[in-house]
mmCIF file of C-alpha atoms in Angstrom:
data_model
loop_
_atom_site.group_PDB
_atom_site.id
_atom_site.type_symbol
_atom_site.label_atom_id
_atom_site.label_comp_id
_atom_site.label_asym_id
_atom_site.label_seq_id
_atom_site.Cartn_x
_atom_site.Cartn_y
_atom_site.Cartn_z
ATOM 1 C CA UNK A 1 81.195 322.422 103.337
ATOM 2 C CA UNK A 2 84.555 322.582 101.597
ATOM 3 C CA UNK A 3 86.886 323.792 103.217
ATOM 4 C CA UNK A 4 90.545 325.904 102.186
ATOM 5 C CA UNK A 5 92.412 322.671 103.230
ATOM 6 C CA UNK A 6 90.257 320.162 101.353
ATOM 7 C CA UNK A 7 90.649 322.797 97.631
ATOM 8 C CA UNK A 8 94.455 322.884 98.547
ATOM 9 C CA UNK A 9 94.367 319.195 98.501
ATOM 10 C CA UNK A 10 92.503 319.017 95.255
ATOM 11 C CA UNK A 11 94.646 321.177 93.478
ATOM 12 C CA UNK A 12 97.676 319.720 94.535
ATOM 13 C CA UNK A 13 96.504 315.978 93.546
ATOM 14 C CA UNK A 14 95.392 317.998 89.873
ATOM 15 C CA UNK A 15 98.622 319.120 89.761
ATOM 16 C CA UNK A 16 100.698 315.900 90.090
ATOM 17 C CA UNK A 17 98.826 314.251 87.480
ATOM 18 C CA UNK A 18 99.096 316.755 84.847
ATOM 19 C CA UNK A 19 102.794 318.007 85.434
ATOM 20 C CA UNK A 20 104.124 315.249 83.174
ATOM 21 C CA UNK A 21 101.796 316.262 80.451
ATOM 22 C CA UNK A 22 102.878 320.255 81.270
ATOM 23 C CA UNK A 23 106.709 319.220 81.042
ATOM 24 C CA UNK A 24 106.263 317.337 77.972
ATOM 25 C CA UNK A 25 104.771 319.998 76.503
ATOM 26 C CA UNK A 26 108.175 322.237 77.058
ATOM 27 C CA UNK A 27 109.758 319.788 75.221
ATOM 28 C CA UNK A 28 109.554 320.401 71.220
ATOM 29 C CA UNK A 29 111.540 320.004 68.253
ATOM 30 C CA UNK A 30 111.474 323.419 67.112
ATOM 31 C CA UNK A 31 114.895 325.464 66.843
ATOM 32 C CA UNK A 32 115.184 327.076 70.334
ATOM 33 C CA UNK A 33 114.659 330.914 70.485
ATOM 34 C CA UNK A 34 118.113 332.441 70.839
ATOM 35 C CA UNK A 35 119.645 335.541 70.033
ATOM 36 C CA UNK A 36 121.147 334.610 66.186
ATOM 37 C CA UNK A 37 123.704 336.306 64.754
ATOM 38 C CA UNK A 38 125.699 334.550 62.430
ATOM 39 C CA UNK A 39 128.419 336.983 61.511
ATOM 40 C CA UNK A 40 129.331 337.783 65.615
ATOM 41 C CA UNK A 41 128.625 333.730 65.419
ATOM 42 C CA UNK A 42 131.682 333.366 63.045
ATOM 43 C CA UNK A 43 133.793 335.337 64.638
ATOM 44 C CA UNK A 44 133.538 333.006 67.778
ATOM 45 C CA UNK A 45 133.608 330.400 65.838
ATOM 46 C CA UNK A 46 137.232 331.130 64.212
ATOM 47 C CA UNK A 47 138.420 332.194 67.264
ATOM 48 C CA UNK A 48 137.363 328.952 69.065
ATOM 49 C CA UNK A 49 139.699 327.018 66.182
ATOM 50 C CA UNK A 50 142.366 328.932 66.918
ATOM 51 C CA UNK A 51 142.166 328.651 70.635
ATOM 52 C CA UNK A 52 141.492 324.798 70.826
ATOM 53 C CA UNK A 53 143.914 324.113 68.373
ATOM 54 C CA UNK A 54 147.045 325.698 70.057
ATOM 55 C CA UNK A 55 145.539 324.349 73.492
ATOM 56 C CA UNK A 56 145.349 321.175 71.786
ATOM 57 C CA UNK A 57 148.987 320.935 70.562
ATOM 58 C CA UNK A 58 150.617 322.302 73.814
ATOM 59 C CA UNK A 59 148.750 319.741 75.921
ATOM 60 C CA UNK A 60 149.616 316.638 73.795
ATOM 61 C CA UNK A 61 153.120 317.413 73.383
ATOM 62 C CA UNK A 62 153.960 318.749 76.886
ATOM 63 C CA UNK A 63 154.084 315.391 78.639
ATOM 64 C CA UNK A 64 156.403 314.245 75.340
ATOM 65 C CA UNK A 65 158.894 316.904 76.277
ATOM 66 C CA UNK A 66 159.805 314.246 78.740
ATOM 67 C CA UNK A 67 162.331 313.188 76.171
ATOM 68 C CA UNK A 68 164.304 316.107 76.718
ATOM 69 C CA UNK A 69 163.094 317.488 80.243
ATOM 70 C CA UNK A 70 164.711 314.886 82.900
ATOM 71 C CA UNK A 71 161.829 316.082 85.207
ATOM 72 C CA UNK A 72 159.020 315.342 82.478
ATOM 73 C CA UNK A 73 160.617 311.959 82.319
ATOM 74 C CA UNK A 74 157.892 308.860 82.518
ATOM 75 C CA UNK A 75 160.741 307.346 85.329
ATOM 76 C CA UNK A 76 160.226 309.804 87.931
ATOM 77 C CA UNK A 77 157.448 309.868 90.321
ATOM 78 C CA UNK A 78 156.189 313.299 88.713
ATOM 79 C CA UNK A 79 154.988 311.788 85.739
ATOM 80 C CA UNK A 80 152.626 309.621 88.019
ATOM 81 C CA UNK A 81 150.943 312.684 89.304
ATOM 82 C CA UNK A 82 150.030 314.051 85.711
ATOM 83 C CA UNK A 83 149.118 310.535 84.183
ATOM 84 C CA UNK A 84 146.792 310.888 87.567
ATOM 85 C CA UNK A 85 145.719 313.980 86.790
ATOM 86 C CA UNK A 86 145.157 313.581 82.722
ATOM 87 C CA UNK A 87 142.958 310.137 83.887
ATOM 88 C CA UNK A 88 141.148 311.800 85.993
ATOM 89 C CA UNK A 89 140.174 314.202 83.211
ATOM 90 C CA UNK A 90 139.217 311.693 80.750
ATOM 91 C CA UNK A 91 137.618 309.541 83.139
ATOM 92 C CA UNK A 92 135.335 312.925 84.066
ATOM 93 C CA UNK A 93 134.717 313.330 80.295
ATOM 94 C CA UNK A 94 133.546 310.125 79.878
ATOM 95 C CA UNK A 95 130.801 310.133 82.410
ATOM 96 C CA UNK A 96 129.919 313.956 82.843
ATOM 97 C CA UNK A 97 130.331 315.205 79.625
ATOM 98 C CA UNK A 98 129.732 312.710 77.090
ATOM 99 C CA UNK A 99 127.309 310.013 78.350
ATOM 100 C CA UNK A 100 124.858 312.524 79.652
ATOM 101 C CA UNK A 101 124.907 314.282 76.197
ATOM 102 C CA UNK A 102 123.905 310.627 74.750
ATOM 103 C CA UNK A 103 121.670 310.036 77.435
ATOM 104 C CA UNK A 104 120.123 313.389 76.030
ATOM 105 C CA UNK A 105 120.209 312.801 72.770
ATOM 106 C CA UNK A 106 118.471 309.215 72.673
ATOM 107 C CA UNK A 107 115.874 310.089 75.112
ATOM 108 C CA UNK A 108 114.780 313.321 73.323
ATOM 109 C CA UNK A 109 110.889 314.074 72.373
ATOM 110 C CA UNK A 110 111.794 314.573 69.163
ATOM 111 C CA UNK A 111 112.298 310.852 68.570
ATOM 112 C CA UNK A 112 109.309 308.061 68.390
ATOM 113 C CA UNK A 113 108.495 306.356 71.505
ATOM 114 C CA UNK A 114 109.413 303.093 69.571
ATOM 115 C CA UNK A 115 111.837 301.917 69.650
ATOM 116 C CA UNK A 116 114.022 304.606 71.570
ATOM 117 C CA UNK A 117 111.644 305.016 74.617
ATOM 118 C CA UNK A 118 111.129 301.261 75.146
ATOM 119 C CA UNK A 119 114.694 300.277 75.500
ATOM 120 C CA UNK A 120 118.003 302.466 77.507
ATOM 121 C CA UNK A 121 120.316 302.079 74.007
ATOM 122 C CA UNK A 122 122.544 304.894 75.793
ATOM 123 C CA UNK A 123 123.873 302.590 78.289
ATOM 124 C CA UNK A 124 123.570 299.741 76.028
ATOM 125 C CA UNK A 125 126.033 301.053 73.652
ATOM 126 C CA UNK A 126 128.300 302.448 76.349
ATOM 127 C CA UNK A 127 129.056 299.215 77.530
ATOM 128 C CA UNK A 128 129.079 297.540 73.837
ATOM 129 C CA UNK A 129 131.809 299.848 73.059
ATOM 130 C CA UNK A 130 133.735 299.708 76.669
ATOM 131 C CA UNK A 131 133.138 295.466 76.007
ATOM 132 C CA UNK A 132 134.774 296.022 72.200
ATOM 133 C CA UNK A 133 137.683 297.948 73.316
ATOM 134 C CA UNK A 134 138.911 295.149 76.258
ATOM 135 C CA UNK A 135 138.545 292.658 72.740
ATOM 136 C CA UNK A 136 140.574 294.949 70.657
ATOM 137 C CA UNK A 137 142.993 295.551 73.454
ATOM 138 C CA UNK A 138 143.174 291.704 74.441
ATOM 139 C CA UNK A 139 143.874 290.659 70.720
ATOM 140 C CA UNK A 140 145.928 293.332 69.217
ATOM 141 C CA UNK A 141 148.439 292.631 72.346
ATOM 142 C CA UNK A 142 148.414 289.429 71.674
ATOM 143 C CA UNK A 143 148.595 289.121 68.441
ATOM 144 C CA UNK A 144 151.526 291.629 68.387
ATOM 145 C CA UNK A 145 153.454 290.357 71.439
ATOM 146 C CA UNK A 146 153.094 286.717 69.322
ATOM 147 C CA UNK A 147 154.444 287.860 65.761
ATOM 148 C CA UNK A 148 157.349 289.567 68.159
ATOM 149 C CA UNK A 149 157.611 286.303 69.527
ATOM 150 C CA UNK A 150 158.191 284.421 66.842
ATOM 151 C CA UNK A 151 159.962 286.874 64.813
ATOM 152 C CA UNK A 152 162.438 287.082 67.898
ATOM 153 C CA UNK A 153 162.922 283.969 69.028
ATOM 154 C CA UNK A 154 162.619 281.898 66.656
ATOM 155 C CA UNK A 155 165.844 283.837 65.322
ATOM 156 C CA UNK A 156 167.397 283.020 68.929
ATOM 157 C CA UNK A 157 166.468 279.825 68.847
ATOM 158 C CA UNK A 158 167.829 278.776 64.767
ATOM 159 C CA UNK A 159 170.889 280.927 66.459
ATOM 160 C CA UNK A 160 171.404 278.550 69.624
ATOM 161 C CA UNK A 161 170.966 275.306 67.559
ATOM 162 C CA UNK A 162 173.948 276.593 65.374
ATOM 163 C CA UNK A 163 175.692 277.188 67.969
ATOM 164 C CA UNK A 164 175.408 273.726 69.762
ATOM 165 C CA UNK A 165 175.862 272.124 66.561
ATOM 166 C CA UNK A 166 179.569 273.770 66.147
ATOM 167 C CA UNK A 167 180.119 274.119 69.931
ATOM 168 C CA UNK A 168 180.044 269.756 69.938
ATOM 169 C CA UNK A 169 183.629 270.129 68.898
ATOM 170 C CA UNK A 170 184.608 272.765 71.599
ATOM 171 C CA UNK A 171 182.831 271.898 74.373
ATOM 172 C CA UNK A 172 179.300 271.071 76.256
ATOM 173 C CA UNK A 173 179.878 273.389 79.173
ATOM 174 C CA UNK A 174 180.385 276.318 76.807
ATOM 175 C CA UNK A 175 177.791 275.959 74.880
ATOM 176 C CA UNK A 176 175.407 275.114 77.470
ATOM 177 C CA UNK A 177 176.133 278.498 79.501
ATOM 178 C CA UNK A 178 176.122 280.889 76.195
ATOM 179 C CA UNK A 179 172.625 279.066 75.147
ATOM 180 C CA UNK A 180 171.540 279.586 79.179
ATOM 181 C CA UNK A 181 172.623 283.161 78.844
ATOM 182 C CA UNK A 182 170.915 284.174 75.452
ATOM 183 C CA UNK A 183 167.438 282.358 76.588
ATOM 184 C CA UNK A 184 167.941 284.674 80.251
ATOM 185 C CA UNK A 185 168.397 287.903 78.129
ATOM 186 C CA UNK A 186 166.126 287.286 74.973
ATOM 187 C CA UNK A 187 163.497 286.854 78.695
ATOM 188 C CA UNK A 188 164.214 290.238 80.358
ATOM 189 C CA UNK A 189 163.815 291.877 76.005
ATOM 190 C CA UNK A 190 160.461 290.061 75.542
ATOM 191 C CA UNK A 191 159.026 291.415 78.679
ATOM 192 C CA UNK A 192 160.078 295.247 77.583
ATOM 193 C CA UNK A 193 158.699 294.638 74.168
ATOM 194 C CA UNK A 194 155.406 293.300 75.469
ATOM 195 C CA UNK A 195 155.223 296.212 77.643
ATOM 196 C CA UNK A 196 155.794 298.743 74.888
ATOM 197 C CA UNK A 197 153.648 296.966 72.547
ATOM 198 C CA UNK A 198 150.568 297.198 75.429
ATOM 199 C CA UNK A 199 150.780 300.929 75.930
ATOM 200 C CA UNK A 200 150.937 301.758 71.722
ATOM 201 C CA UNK A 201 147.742 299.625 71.794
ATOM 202 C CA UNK A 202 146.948 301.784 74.625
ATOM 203 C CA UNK A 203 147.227 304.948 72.880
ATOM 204 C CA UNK A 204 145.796 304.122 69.162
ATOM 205 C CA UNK A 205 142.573 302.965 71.154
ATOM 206 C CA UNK A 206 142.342 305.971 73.853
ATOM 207 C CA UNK A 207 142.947 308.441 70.435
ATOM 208 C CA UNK A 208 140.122 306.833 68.621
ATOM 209 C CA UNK A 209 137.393 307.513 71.854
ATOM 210 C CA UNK A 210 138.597 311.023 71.881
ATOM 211 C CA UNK A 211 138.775 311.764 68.423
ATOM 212 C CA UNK A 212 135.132 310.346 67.642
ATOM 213 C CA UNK A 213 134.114 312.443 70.882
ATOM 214 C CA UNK A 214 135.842 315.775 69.486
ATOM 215 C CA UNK A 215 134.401 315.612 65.967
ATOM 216 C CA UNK A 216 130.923 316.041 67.825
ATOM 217 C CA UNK A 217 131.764 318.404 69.832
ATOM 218 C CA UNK A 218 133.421 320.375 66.875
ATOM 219 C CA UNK A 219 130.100 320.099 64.816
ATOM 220 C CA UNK A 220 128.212 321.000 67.510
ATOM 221 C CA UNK A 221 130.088 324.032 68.108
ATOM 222 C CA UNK A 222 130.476 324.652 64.295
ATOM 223 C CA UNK A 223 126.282 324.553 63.634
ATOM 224 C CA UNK A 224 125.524 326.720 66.599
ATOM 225 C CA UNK A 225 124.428 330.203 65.577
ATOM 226 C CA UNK A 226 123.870 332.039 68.997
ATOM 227 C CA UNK A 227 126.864 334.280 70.052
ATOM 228 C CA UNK A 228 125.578 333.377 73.800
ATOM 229 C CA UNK A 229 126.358 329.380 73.112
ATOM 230 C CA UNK A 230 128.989 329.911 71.597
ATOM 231 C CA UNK A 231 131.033 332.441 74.094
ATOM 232 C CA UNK A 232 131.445 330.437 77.080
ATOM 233 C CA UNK A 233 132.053 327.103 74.956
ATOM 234 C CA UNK A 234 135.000 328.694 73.318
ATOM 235 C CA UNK A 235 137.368 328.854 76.804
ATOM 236 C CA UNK A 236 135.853 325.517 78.562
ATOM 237 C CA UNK A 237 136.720 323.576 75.059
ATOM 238 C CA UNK A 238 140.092 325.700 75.437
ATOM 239 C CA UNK A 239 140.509 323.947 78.699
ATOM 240 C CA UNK A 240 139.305 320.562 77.844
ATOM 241 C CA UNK A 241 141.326 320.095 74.750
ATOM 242 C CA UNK A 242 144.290 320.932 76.723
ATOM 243 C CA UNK A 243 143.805 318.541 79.790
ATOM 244 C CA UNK A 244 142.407 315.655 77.248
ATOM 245 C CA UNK A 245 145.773 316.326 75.305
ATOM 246 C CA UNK A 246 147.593 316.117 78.656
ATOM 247 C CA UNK A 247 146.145 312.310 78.898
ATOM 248 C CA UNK A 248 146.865 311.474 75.951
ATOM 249 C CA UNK A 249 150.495 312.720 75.284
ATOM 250 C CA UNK A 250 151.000 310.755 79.140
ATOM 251 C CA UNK A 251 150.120 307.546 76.795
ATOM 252 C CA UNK A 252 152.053 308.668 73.743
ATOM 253 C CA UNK A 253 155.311 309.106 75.641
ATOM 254 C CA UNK A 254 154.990 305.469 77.303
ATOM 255 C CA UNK A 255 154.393 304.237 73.863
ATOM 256 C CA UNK A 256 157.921 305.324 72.031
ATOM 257 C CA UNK A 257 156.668 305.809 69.315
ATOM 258 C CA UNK A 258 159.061 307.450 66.630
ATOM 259 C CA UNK A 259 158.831 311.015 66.063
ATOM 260 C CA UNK A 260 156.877 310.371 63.211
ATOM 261 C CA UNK A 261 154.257 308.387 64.930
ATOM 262 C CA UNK A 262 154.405 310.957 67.579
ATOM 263 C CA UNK A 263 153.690 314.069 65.241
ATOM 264 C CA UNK A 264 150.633 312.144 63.355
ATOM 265 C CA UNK A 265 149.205 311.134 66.889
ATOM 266 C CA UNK A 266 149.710 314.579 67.930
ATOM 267 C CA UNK A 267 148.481 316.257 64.976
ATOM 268 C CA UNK A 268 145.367 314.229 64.424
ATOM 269 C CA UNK A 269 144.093 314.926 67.861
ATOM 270 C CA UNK A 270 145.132 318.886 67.690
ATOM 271 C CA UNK A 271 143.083 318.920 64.334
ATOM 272 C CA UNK A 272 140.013 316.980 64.868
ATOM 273 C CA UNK A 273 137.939 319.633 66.848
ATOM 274 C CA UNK A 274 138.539 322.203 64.947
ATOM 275 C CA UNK A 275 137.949 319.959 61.857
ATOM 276 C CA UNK A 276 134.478 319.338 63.388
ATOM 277 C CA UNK A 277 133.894 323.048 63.887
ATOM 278 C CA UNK A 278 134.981 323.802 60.282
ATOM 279 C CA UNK A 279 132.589 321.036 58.823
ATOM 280 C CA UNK A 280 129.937 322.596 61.069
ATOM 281 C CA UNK A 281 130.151 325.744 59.875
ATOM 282 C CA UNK A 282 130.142 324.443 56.297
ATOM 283 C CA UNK A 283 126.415 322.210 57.364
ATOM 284 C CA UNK A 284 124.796 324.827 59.615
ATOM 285 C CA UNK A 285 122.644 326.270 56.692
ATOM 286 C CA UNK A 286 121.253 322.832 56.307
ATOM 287 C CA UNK A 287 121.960 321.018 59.956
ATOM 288 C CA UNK A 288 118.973 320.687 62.276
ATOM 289 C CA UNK A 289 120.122 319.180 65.843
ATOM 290 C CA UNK A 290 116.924 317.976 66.726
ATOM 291 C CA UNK A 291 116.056 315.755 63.227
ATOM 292 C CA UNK A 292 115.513 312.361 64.465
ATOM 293 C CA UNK A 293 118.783 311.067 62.465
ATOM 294 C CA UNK A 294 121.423 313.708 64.059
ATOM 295 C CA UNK A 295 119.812 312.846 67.256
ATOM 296 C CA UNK A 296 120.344 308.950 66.677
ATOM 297 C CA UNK A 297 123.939 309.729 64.954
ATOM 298 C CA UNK A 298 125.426 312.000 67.981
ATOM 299 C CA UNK A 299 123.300 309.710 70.492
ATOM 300 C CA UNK A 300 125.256 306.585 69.504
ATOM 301 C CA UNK A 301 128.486 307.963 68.964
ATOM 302 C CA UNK A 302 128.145 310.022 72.093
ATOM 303 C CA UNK A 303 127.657 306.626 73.935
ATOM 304 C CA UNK A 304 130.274 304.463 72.424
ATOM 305 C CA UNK A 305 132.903 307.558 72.875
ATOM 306 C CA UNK A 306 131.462 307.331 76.579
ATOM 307 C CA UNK A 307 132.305 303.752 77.195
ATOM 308 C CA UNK A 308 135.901 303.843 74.956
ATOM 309 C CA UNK A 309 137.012 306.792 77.533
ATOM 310 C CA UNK A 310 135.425 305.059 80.507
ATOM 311 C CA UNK A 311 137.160 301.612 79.951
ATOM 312 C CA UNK A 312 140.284 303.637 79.101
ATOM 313 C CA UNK A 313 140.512 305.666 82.487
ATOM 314 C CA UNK A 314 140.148 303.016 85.050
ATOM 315 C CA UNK A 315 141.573 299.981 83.393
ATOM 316 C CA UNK A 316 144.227 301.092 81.258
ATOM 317 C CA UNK A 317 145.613 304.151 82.807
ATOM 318 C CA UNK A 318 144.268 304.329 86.337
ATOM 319 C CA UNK A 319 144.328 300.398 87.456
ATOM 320 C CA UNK A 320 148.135 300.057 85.435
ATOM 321 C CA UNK A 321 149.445 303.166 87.518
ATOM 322 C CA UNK A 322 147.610 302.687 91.080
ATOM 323 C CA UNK A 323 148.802 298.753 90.803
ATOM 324 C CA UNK A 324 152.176 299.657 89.826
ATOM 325 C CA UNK A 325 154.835 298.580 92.576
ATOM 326 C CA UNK A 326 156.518 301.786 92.365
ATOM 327 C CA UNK A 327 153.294 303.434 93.787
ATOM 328 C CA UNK A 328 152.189 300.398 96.048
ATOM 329 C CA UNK A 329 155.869 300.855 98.135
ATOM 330 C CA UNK A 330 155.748 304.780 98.412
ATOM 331 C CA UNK A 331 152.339 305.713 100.633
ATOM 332 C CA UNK A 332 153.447 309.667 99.665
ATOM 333 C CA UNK A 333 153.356 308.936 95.971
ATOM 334 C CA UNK A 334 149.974 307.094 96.304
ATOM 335 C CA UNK A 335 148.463 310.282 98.397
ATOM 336 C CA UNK A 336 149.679 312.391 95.276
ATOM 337 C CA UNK A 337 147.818 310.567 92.734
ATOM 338 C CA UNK A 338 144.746 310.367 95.086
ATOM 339 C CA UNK A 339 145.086 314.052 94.957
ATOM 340 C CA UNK A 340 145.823 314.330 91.550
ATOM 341 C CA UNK A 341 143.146 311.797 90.495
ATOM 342 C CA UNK A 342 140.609 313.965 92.370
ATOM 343 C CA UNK A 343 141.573 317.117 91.170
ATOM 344 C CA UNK A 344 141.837 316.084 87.575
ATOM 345 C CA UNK A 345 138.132 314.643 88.311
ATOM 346 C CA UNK A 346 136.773 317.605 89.866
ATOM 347 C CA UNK A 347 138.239 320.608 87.722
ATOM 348 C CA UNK A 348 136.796 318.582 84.263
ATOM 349 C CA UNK A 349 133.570 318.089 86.122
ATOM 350 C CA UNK A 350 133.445 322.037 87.067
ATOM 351 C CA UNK A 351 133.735 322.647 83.348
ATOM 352 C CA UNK A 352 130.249 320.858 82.412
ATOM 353 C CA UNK A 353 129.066 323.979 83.619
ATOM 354 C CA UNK A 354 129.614 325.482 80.434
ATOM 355 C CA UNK A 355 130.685 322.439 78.418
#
C-alpha cells in the first residue's frame, strides 16, 4: 500500500527533474511586461543626463583641485586614502557591476546553444582584455620612456663630448666632475619622467575601460521605457559616475597633464553616459535588448570593460599605492587605505542593488 511518505517522495524526485525545464521556460525573449510610459520615461531620462553629468564633472575634477588645494595635494597622505577609496570603487565595478551583466548577457536563452552555451566567452574575454591592457601598458611605457631616452640623452651626451673636447685645454679634473655631475642629474630627471610617463599611460587606458563601460550603461538607460527602471537608476548612476570620476581624476592629477589634456580627459568621461543615454533615446523605437546581436555586442564589451577595470584596480592603482614606501613605513596610513579600500568596495557593491 502506498503510503503519504512514499507519494511525498515521488513528487519530490518529479519535481527535481522537471524544475530545469520549468525555469527555462521563465526565460523568453519577449519584451518584459512593465508599466510603459514613454513621456514620464523621458522625463527621467533628461533628468538622469543632467544629474550624471554634473556628478560626473565634480567627481573627476575634485581630486585635480589638488593643484590649488595644498590638502588635495597627491604629496600628502590624504590623497592615499581617496586613490584607496576611488580603487576600491572601480575595482567593485569591475566585478559586481559589469562582469555579471556580461555574464548575463552571453548566457541568455535568447541566444543558440552553439556556440555561446558550449564555451564561458564572458570570462574568456575578461581576461583577453585584462591580458591586452598589461601589453599596451608594458609597450607604450616603454616605448615612451625610450624616445625620452634618446631624445634626452643623447642631447646630454653630444653635450658632454663637446665639452671634453674643449675642456682638453683647461683641464681633465674639470671636465671629468661637470660630465660626472650632468650624467648624476640627467639620472634623478629620467626616473621622474619615466614615472610621469607610467601614470599618463595609466590614465588614457583606465579612461578607455570606463568610457566603453558608460556608453552601455547610457544606452541601456536611454532604450528603457518603464518609469520604474528608470527611477532608481537615475540616483545610483548619480553616485557611480561620481565615485568612478573620483578614480579617475586620482590618475589624472598624477599624470600632469596640461590643462588642456586635463579638460578633454575630464570632459570625455563627464559626456560619455549621457551621450549613451541620448543615443538610446534616439534607438529605443527600433532597439530590442534581447536580439541575439545586442546581446553578443553588450556581452563582449561588458566583459572586456570588466577585465580593463579589473587589471586597472589591483595592478595599477592598488599594487603601485599599497607597495609604495611611503605607505609600507607608516602602519596608520596603511590601516587608512585598508579602510578606505573597503569602504570604497562595499558602498559601490551596495549600489548593484539598483545599478
Amino acid at each position: 500500500m502506498i503510503t503519504s511518505r512514499s507519494l511525498c517522495i515521488v513528487f519530490f524526485c518529479i519535481l527535481l527533474v522537471r524544475l530545469p525545464n520549468i525555469v527555462r521556460g521563465e526565460c523568453t525573449c519577449d519584451p518584459e511586461d512593465e508599466d510603459r510610459d514613454k513621456t514620464q520615461a523621458l522625463k527621467y531620462k533628461l533628468a538622469a543626463i543632467a544629474s550624471i553629468l554634473v556628478a560626473g564633472a565634480i567627481g573627476v575634477y575634485l581630486p585635480v583641485l589638488g593643484k590649488t588645494i595644498p590638502a588635495l595635494s597627491p604629496e600628502r597622505k590624504i590623497f592615499f586614502l581617496i586613490k584607496a577609496f576611488a580603487a576600491g570603487v572601480i575595482l567593485s565595478t569591475g566585478f559586481v557591476h559589469v562582469l555579471p551583466d556580461a555574464f548575463e548577457n552571453l548566457t541568455s536563452p535568447c541566444l543558440d546553444e552553439h556556440p555561446w552555451g558550449d564555451f564561458p566567452f564572458t570570462g574568456f574575454a575578461a581576461m583577453v582584455a585584462a591580458i591586452g591592457t598589461l601589453m599596451i601598458d608594458a609597450f607604450a611605457t616603454s616605448y615612451a620612456t625610450s624616445y625620452y631616452r634618446k631624445s634626452h640623452f643623447g642631447e646630454a651626451e653630444d653635450n658632454v663630448s663637446d665639452e671634453e673636447k674643449v675642456g682638453e685645454h683647461a683641464g681633465h679634473v674639470h671636465v671629468h666632475t661637470h660630465a660626472t655631475h650632468g650624467h648624476a642629474h640627467g639620472s634623478i630627471e629620467y626616473a621622474g619622467e619615466s614615472e610621469l610617463l607610467r601614470h599618463r599611460v595609466i590614465s588614457l587606458v583606465l579612461e578607455l575601460g570606463i568610457l566603453v563601460h558608460s556608453v552601455i550603461i547610457g544606452i541601456s538607460l536611454g532604450t528603457s521605457e518603464s518609469p520604474k527602471t528608470i527611477k532608481p537608476l537615475v540616483a545610483a548612476l548619480t553616485f557611480h559616475q561620481f565615485f568612478e570620476g573620483m578614480g579617475l581624476g586620482g590618475c589624472i592629477t598624477q599624470a600632469k597633464f596640461k590643462s588642456r589634456g586635463v579638460a578633454i580627459l575630464a570632459l570625455f568621461f563627464s559626456l560619455t553616459t549621457p551621450a549613451g543615454i541620448a543615443i538610446g533615446i534616439g534607438i529605443s523605437s527600433v532597439y530590442d535588448e534581447n536580439s541575439p546581436t545586442a546581446l553578443i555586442v553588450e556581452g563582449i564589451f561588458n566583459a572586456a570593460a570588466a577585465g580593463i577595470l579589473i587589471y586597472m584596480s589591483l595592478v595599477d592603482l592598488l599594487a603601485a599605492d599599497f607597495m609604495n614606501p611611503k605607505m609600507q613605513d607608516n602602519k596608520m596610513l596603511q590601516f587608512g587605505a585598508h579602510v578606505s579600500l573597503l569602504l570604497g568596495a562595499g558602498c559601490m557593491s551596495l549600489l548593484a542593488k539598483w545599478a
